[in-house]
Amino acid sequence: DARTDLGDLEPARSDHVAVGLPDGLVMVASGLTGTGTEVLADTWLIDPSEGTWQRGPDLGTARAFADARLLSDGRVVVCGGETVSAEPVLGCEVWSAGGANGLGAWAPAPDPGGAWTARTGARVALLDSGEVLVVGGQASADDLVTDLVVYRP
């Protein structure tokens, strides 16, 4: 068994997302600081084989407690989450590789209309069709979300 220390990712965080990318990099995005006083929008692209990481583009909306999946075309979708004031986040964002600096870019996902409910703690599943199923979550402390939403990226 071997272990390689890649250093420290600052700020320290919890309740973030991490997604393996087709090129071997790992994307870490969003989360809650160790003190719980700041919700993050930052993205880091980590190369475990080289032991390096670099700062990527910020999400449009800072969020913790979100969920994310790698799409079949190499993009990443992040859905839901909550703000620092514990308000649920409405909608999803999609990261695409490339861009002017080669680190990709985030864009808001198209609004699925009235079917979408702001939610934290939802789960995201990639369907064989390439669509994304967003399941459940919480709209508030006493309001669990019962709807299932299919997003077509």
PDB file of N, CA, C and O in Angstrom, residues 14-17 30-33 36-41 59 61-67 78-91 118-123 137-141:
ATOM      1  N   SER A  14     -15.856  20.995   3.595  1.00  0.00           N
ATOM      2  CA  SER A  14     -16.677  19.790   3.684  1.00  0.00           C
ATOM      3  C   SER A  14     -17.894  20.020   2.791  1.00  0.00           C
ATOM      4  O   SER A  14     -18.115  21.118   2.292  1.00  0.00           O
ATOM      5  N   ASP A  15     -18.662  18.976   2.596  1.00  0.00           N
ATOM      6  CA  ASP A  15     -19.928  19.074   1.861  1.00  0.00           C
ATOM      7  C   ASP A  15     -19.755  19.664   0.465  1.00  0.00           C
ATOM      8  O   ASP A  15     -20.606  20.398  -0.032  1.00  0.00           O
ATOM      9  N   HIS A  16     -18.635  19.317  -0.184  1.00  0.00           N
ATOM     10  CA  HIS A  16     -18.307  19.722  -1.546  1.00  0.00           C
ATOM     11  C   HIS A  16     -18.618  18.563  -2.496  1.00  0.00           C
ATOM     12  O   HIS A  16     -19.086  17.516  -2.058  1.00  0.00           O
ATOM     13  N   VAL A  17     -18.354  18.756  -3.775  1.00  0.00           N
ATOM     14  CA  VAL A  17     -18.487  17.678  -4.754  1.00  0.00           C
ATOM     15  C   VAL A  17     -17.104  17.368  -5.319  1.00  0.00           C
ATOM     16  O   VAL A  17     -16.236  18.243  -5.380  1.00  0.00           O
ATOM     17  N   SER A  30     -17.134  23.720  -4.879  1.00  0.00           N
ATOM     18  CA  SER A  30     -18.081  24.192  -3.864  1.00  0.00           C
ATOM     19  C   SER A  30     -17.725  23.679  -2.472  1.00  0.00           C
ATOM     20  O   SER A  30     -16.601  23.272  -2.213  1.00  0.00           O
ATOM     21  N   GLY A  31     -18.679  23.727  -1.564  1.00  0.00           N
ATOM     22  CA  GLY A  31     -18.492  23.220  -0.222  1.00  0.00           C
ATOM     23  C   GLY A  31     -18.647  24.284   0.846  1.00  0.00           C
ATOM     24  O   GLY A  31     -18.967  25.436   0.577  1.00  0.00           O
ATOM     25  N   LEU A  32     -18.393  23.854   2.053  1.00  0.00           N
ATOM     26  CA  LEU A  32     -18.539  24.673   3.243  1.00  0.00           C
ATOM     27  C   LEU A  32     -17.184  24.739   3.931  1.00  0.00           C
ATOM     28  O   LEU A  32     -16.508  23.719   4.067  1.00  0.00           O
ATOM     29  N   THR A  33     -16.770  25.934   4.345  1.00  0.00           N
ATOM     30  CA  THR A  33     -15.478  26.063   5.021  1.00  0.00           C
ATOM     31  C   THR A  33     -15.500  25.340   6.360  1.00  0.00           C
ATOM     32  O   THR A  33     -16.563  25.053   6.908  1.00  0.00           O
ATOM     33  N   GLY A  36     -17.615  26.741   8.863  1.00  0.00           N
ATOM     34  CA  GLY A  36     -19.040  26.747   8.543  1.00  0.00           C
ATOM     35  C   GLY A  36     -19.614  28.125   8.299  1.00  0.00           C
ATOM     36  O   GLY A  36     -20.820  28.304   8.266  1.00  0.00           O
ATOM     37  N   THR A  37     -18.733  29.109   8.100  1.00  0.00           N
ATOM     38  CA  THR A  37     -19.222  30.476   7.936  1.00  0.00           C
ATOM     39  C   THR A  37     -19.230  30.930   6.491  1.00  0.00           C
ATOM     40  O   THR A  37     -19.725  32.009   6.197  1.00  0.00           O
ATOM     41  N   GLU A  38     -18.686  30.125   5.593  1.00  0.00           N
ATOM     42  CA  GLU A  38     -18.616  30.528   4.190  1.00  0.00           C
ATOM     43  C   GLU A  38     -18.953  29.347   3.300  1.00  0.00           C
ATOM     44  O   GLU A  38     -18.429  28.247   3.473  1.00  0.00           O
ATOM     45  N   VAL A  39     -19.844  29.573   2.330  1.00  0.00           N
ATOM     46  CA  VAL A  39     -20.140  28.594   1.294  1.00  0.00           C
ATOM     47  C   VAL A  39     -19.310  28.983   0.086  1.00  0.00           C
ATOM     48  O   VAL A  39     -19.246  30.158  -0.285  1.00  0.00           O
ATOM     49  N   LEU A  40     -18.668  27.998  -0.515  1.00  0.00           N
ATOM     50  CA  LEU A  40     -17.684  28.251  -1.566  1.00  0.00           C
ATOM     51  C   LEU A  40     -18.258  28.080  -2.968  1.00  0.00           C
ATOM     52  O   LEU A  40     -19.160  27.272  -3.190  1.00  0.00           O
ATOM     53  N   ALA A  41     -17.694  28.825  -3.904  1.00  0.00           N
ATOM     54  CA  ALA A  41     -18.037  28.697  -5.325  1.00  0.00           C
ATOM     55  C   ALA A  41     -16.827  28.246  -6.130  1.00  0.00           C
ATOM     56  O   ALA A  41     -16.929  28.064  -7.330  1.00  0.00           O
ATOM     57  N   LEU A  59     -18.067  28.605  -9.743  1.00  0.00           N
ATOM     58  CA  LEU A  59     -19.475  28.385 -10.042  1.00  0.00           C
ATOM     59  C   LEU A  59     -20.193  29.731 -10.029  1.00  0.00           C
ATOM     60  O   LEU A  59     -19.764  30.666  -9.343  1.00  0.00           O
ATOM     61  N   THR A  61     -23.077  30.186  -8.635  1.00  0.00           N
ATOM     62  CA  THR A  61     -23.712  30.250  -7.327  1.00  0.00           C
ATOM     63  C   THR A  61     -22.908  29.423  -6.338  1.00  0.00           C
ATOM     64  O   THR A  61     -22.708  28.226  -6.555  1.00  0.00           O
ATOM     65  N   ALA A  62     -22.447  30.050  -5.252  1.00  0.00           N
ATOM     66  CA  ALA A  62     -21.781  29.302  -4.188  1.00  0.00           C
ATOM     67  C   ALA A  62     -22.795  28.347  -3.575  1.00  0.00           C
ATOM     68  O   ALA A  62     -23.950  28.705  -3.370  1.00  0.00           O
ATOM     69  N   ARG A  63     -22.356  27.113  -3.296  1.00  0.00           N
ATOM     70  CA  ARG A  63     -23.280  26.112  -2.769  1.00  0.00           C
ATOM     71  C   ARG A  63     -22.540  25.036  -1.991  1.00  0.00           C
ATOM     72  O   ARG A  63     -21.417  24.684  -2.324  1.00  0.00           O
ATOM     73  N   ALA A  64     -23.169  24.550  -0.957  1.00  0.00           N
ATOM     74  CA  ALA A  64     -22.719  23.366  -0.225  1.00  0.00           C
ATOM     75  C   ALA A  64     -23.861  22.356  -0.275  1.00  0.00           C
ATOM     76  O   ALA A  64     -24.990  22.723  -0.595  1.00  0.00           O
ATOM     77  N   PHE A  65     -23.583  21.114   0.015  1.00  0.00           N
ATOM     78  CA  PHE A  65     -24.597  20.054   0.030  1.00  0.00           C
ATOM     79  C   PHE A  65     -25.241  19.831  -1.335  1.00  0.00           C
ATOM     80  O   PHE A  65     -26.400  19.454  -1.429  1.00  0.00           O
ATOM     81  N   ALA A  66     -24.482  20.090  -2.408  1.00  0.00           N
ATOM     82  CA  ALA A  66     -24.967  19.845  -3.775  1.00  0.00           C
ATOM     83  C   ALA A  66     -24.612  18.417  -4.172  1.00  0.00           C
ATOM     84  O   ALA A  66     -23.991  17.673  -3.415  1.00  0.00           O
ATOM     85  N   ASP A  67     -24.995  18.024  -5.370  1.00  0.00           N
ATOM     86  CA  ASP A  67     -24.576  16.747  -5.938  1.00  0.00           C
ATOM     87  C   ASP A  67     -24.115  17.002  -7.367  1.00  0.00           C
ATOM     88  O   ASP A  67     -24.549  17.982  -8.002  1.00  0.00           O
ATOM     89  N   VAL A  78     -23.712  20.127 -11.777  1.00  0.00           N
ATOM     90  CA  VAL A  78     -23.868  20.292 -10.330  1.00  0.00           C
ATOM     91  C   VAL A  78     -25.278  20.824 -10.099  1.00  0.00           C
ATOM     92  O   VAL A  78     -25.674  21.815 -10.706  1.00  0.00           O
ATOM     93  N   CYS A  79     -26.016  20.173  -9.199  1.00  0.00           N
ATOM     94  CA  CYS A  79     -27.409  20.567  -8.950  1.00  0.00           C
ATOM     95  C   CYS A  79     -27.662  20.784  -7.465  1.00  0.00           C
ATOM     96  O   CYS A  79     -27.107  20.096  -6.611  1.00  0.00           O
ATOM     97  N   GLY A  80     -28.552  21.742  -7.195  1.00  0.00           N
ATOM     98  CA  GLY A  80     -29.028  21.987  -5.850  1.00  0.00           C
ATOM     99  C   GLY A  80     -27.951  22.508  -4.916  1.00  0.00           C
ATOM    100  O   GLY A  80     -26.967  23.102  -5.332  1.00  0.00           O
ATOM    101  N   GLY A  81     -28.169  22.282  -3.634  1.00  0.00           N
ATOM    102  CA  GLY A  81     -27.260  22.748  -2.600  1.00  0.00           C
ATOM    103  C   GLY A  81     -27.922  23.822  -1.765  1.00  0.00           C
ATOM    104  O   GLY A  81     -29.125  24.065  -1.868  1.00  0.00           O
ATOM    105  N   GLU A  82     -27.090  24.444  -0.903  1.00  0.00           N
ATOM    106  CA  GLU A  82     -27.635  25.539  -0.094  1.00  0.00           C
ATOM    107  C   GLU A  82     -26.607  26.640   0.073  1.00  0.00           C
ATOM    108  O   GLU A  82     -25.402  26.412  -0.020  1.00  0.00           O
ATOM    109  N   THR A  83     -27.121  27.824   0.342  1.00  0.00           N
ATOM    110  CA  THR A  83     -26.294  29.016   0.521  1.00  0.00           C
ATOM    111  C   THR A  83     -25.819  29.100   1.973  1.00  0.00           C
ATOM    112  O   THR A  83     -26.228  28.293   2.809  1.00  0.00           O
ATOM    113  N   VAL A  84     -25.003  30.094   2.267  1.00  0.00           N
ATOM    114  CA  VAL A  84     -24.501  30.262   3.632  1.00  0.00           C
ATOM    115  C   VAL A  84     -25.631  30.574   4.618  1.00  0.00           C
ATOM    116  O   VAL A  84     -25.540  30.271   5.798  1.00  0.00           O
ATOM    117  N   SER A  85     -26.731  31.120   4.120  1.00  0.00           N
ATOM    118  CA  SER A  85     -27.878  31.390   4.996  1.00  0.00           C
ATOM    119  C   SER A  85     -28.852  30.212   5.024  1.00  0.00           C
ATOM    120  O   SER A  85     -29.991  30.351   5.456  1.00  0.00           O
ATOM    121  N   ALA A  86     -28.383  29.046   4.548  1.00  0.00           N
ATOM    122  CA  ALA A  86     -29.156  27.797   4.554  1.00  0.00           C
ATOM    123  C   ALA A  86     -30.371  27.830   3.639  1.00  0.00           C
ATOM    124  O   ALA A  86     -31.313  27.067   3.823  1.00  0.00           O
ATOM    125  N   GLU A  87     -30.358  28.721   2.644  1.00  0.00           N
ATOM    126  CA  GLU A  87     -31.427  28.747   1.642  1.00  0.00           C
ATOM    127  C   GLU A  87     -31.110  27.734   0.554  1.00  0.00           C
ATOM    128  O   GLU A  87     -29.969  27.659   0.076  1.00  0.00           O
ATOM    129  N   PRO A  88     -32.086  26.946   0.088  1.00  0.00           N
ATOM    130  CA  PRO A  88     -31.824  25.991  -0.979  1.00  0.00           C
ATOM    131  C   PRO A  88     -31.528  26.710  -2.293  1.00  0.00           C
ATOM    132  O   PRO A  88     -32.043  27.795  -2.552  1.00  0.00           O
ATOM    133  N   VAL A  89     -30.677  26.079  -3.107  1.00  0.00           N
ATOM    134  CA  VAL A  89     -30.270  26.655  -4.389  1.00  0.00           C
ATOM    135  C   VAL A  89     -31.203  26.148  -5.488  1.00  0.00           C
ATOM    136  O   VAL A  89     -31.504  24.961  -5.564  1.00  0.00           O
ATOM    137  N   LEU A  90     -31.623  27.058  -6.339  1.00  0.00           N
ATOM    138  CA  LEU A  90     -32.483  26.729  -7.463  1.00  0.00           C
ATOM    139  C   LEU A  90     -31.632  26.407  -8.685  1.00  0.00           C
ATOM    140  O   LEU A  90     -30.791  27.210  -9.088  1.00  0.00           O
ATOM    141  N   GLY A  91     -31.813  25.233  -9.259  1.00  0.00           N
ATOM    142  CA  GLY A  91     -31.201  24.904 -10.536  1.00  0.00           C
ATOM    143  C   GLY A  91     -29.857  24.221 -10.479  1.00  0.00           C
ATOM    144  O   GLY A  91     -29.334  23.875  -9.424  1.00  0.00           O
ATOM    145  N   ALA A 118     -36.255  24.708  -5.762  1.00  0.00           N
ATOM    146  CA  ALA A 118     -34.977  24.930  -5.084  1.00  0.00           C
ATOM    147  C   ALA A 118     -34.817  23.844  -4.031  1.00  0.00           C
ATOM    148  O   ALA A 118     -35.766  23.522  -3.320  1.00  0.00           O
ATOM    149  N   ARG A 119     -33.608  23.264  -3.952  1.00  0.00           N
ATOM    150  CA  ARG A 119     -33.427  22.126  -3.056  1.00  0.00           C
ATOM    151  C   ARG A 119     -31.988  21.981  -2.603  1.00  0.00           C
ATOM    152  O   ARG A 119     -31.060  22.324  -3.316  1.00  0.00           O
ATOM    153  N   THR A 120     -31.837  21.467  -1.414  1.00  0.00           N
ATOM    154  CA  THR A 120     -30.543  21.072  -0.893  1.00  0.00           C
ATOM    155  C   THR A 120     -30.607  19.587  -0.583  1.00  0.00           C
ATOM    156  O   THR A 120     -31.684  19.063  -0.280  1.00  0.00           O
ATOM    157  N   GLY A 121     -29.484  18.916  -0.692  1.00  0.00           N
ATOM    158  CA  GLY A 121     -29.437  17.498  -0.349  1.00  0.00           C
ATOM    159  C   GLY A 121     -30.075  16.579  -1.368  1.00  0.00           C
ATOM    160  O   GLY A 121     -30.293  15.406  -1.085  1.00  0.00           O
ATOM    161  N   ALA A 122     -30.358  17.066  -2.574  1.00  0.00           N
ATOM    162  CA  ALA A 122     -30.903  16.197  -3.619  1.00  0.00           C
ATOM    163  C   ALA A 122     -29.798  15.265  -4.123  1.00  0.00           C
ATOM    164  O   ALA A 122     -28.612  15.504  -3.901  1.00  0.00           O
ATOM    165  N   ARG A 123     -30.169  14.238  -4.838  1.00  0.00           N
ATOM    166  CA  ARG A 123     -29.217  13.340  -5.481  1.00  0.00           C
ATOM    167  C   ARG A 123     -29.436  13.370  -6.975  1.00  0.00           C
ATOM    168  O   ARG A 123     -30.559  13.543  -7.463  1.00  0.00           O
ATOM    169  N   GLY A 137     -34.576  15.865  -1.977  1.00  0.00           N
ATOM    170  CA  GLY A 137     -33.904  16.974  -1.320  1.00  0.00           C
ATOM    171  C   GLY A 137     -34.843  17.666  -0.356  1.00  0.00           C
ATOM    172  O   GLY A 137     -35.914  17.155  -0.027  1.00  0.00           O
ATOM    173  N   GLN A 138     -34.417  18.833   0.102  1.00  0.00           N
ATOM    174  CA  GLN A 138     -35.224  19.630   1.023  1.00  0.00           C
ATOM    175  C   GLN A 138     -35.374  21.043   0.494  1.00  0.00           C
ATOM    176  O   GLN A 138     -34.395  21.663   0.086  1.00  0.00           O
ATOM    177  N   ALA A 139     -36.607  21.560   0.513  1.00  0.00           N
ATOM    178  CA  ALA A 139     -36.861  22.944   0.132  1.00  0.00           C
ATOM    179  C   ALA A 139     -36.731  23.859   1.347  1.00  0.00           C
ATOM    180  O   ALA A 139     -36.472  25.044   1.207  1.00  0.00           O
ATOM    181  N   SER A 140     -36.917  23.301   2.534  1.00  0.00           N
ATOM    182  CA  SER A 140     -36.725  24.014   3.802  1.00  0.00           C
ATOM    183  C   SER A 140     -36.589  22.954   4.884  1.00  0.00           C
ATOM    184  O   SER A 140     -36.733  21.752   4.619  1.00  0.00           O
ATOM    185  N   ALA A 141     -36.360  23.386   6.105  1.00  0.00           N
ATOM    186  CA  ALA A 141     -36.143  22.435   7.198  1.00  0.00           C
ATOM    187  C   ALA A 141     -37.304  21.458   7.370  1.00  0.00           C
ATOM    188  O   ALA A 141     -37.095  20.305   7.727  1.00  0.00           O
TER     189      ALA A 141
END
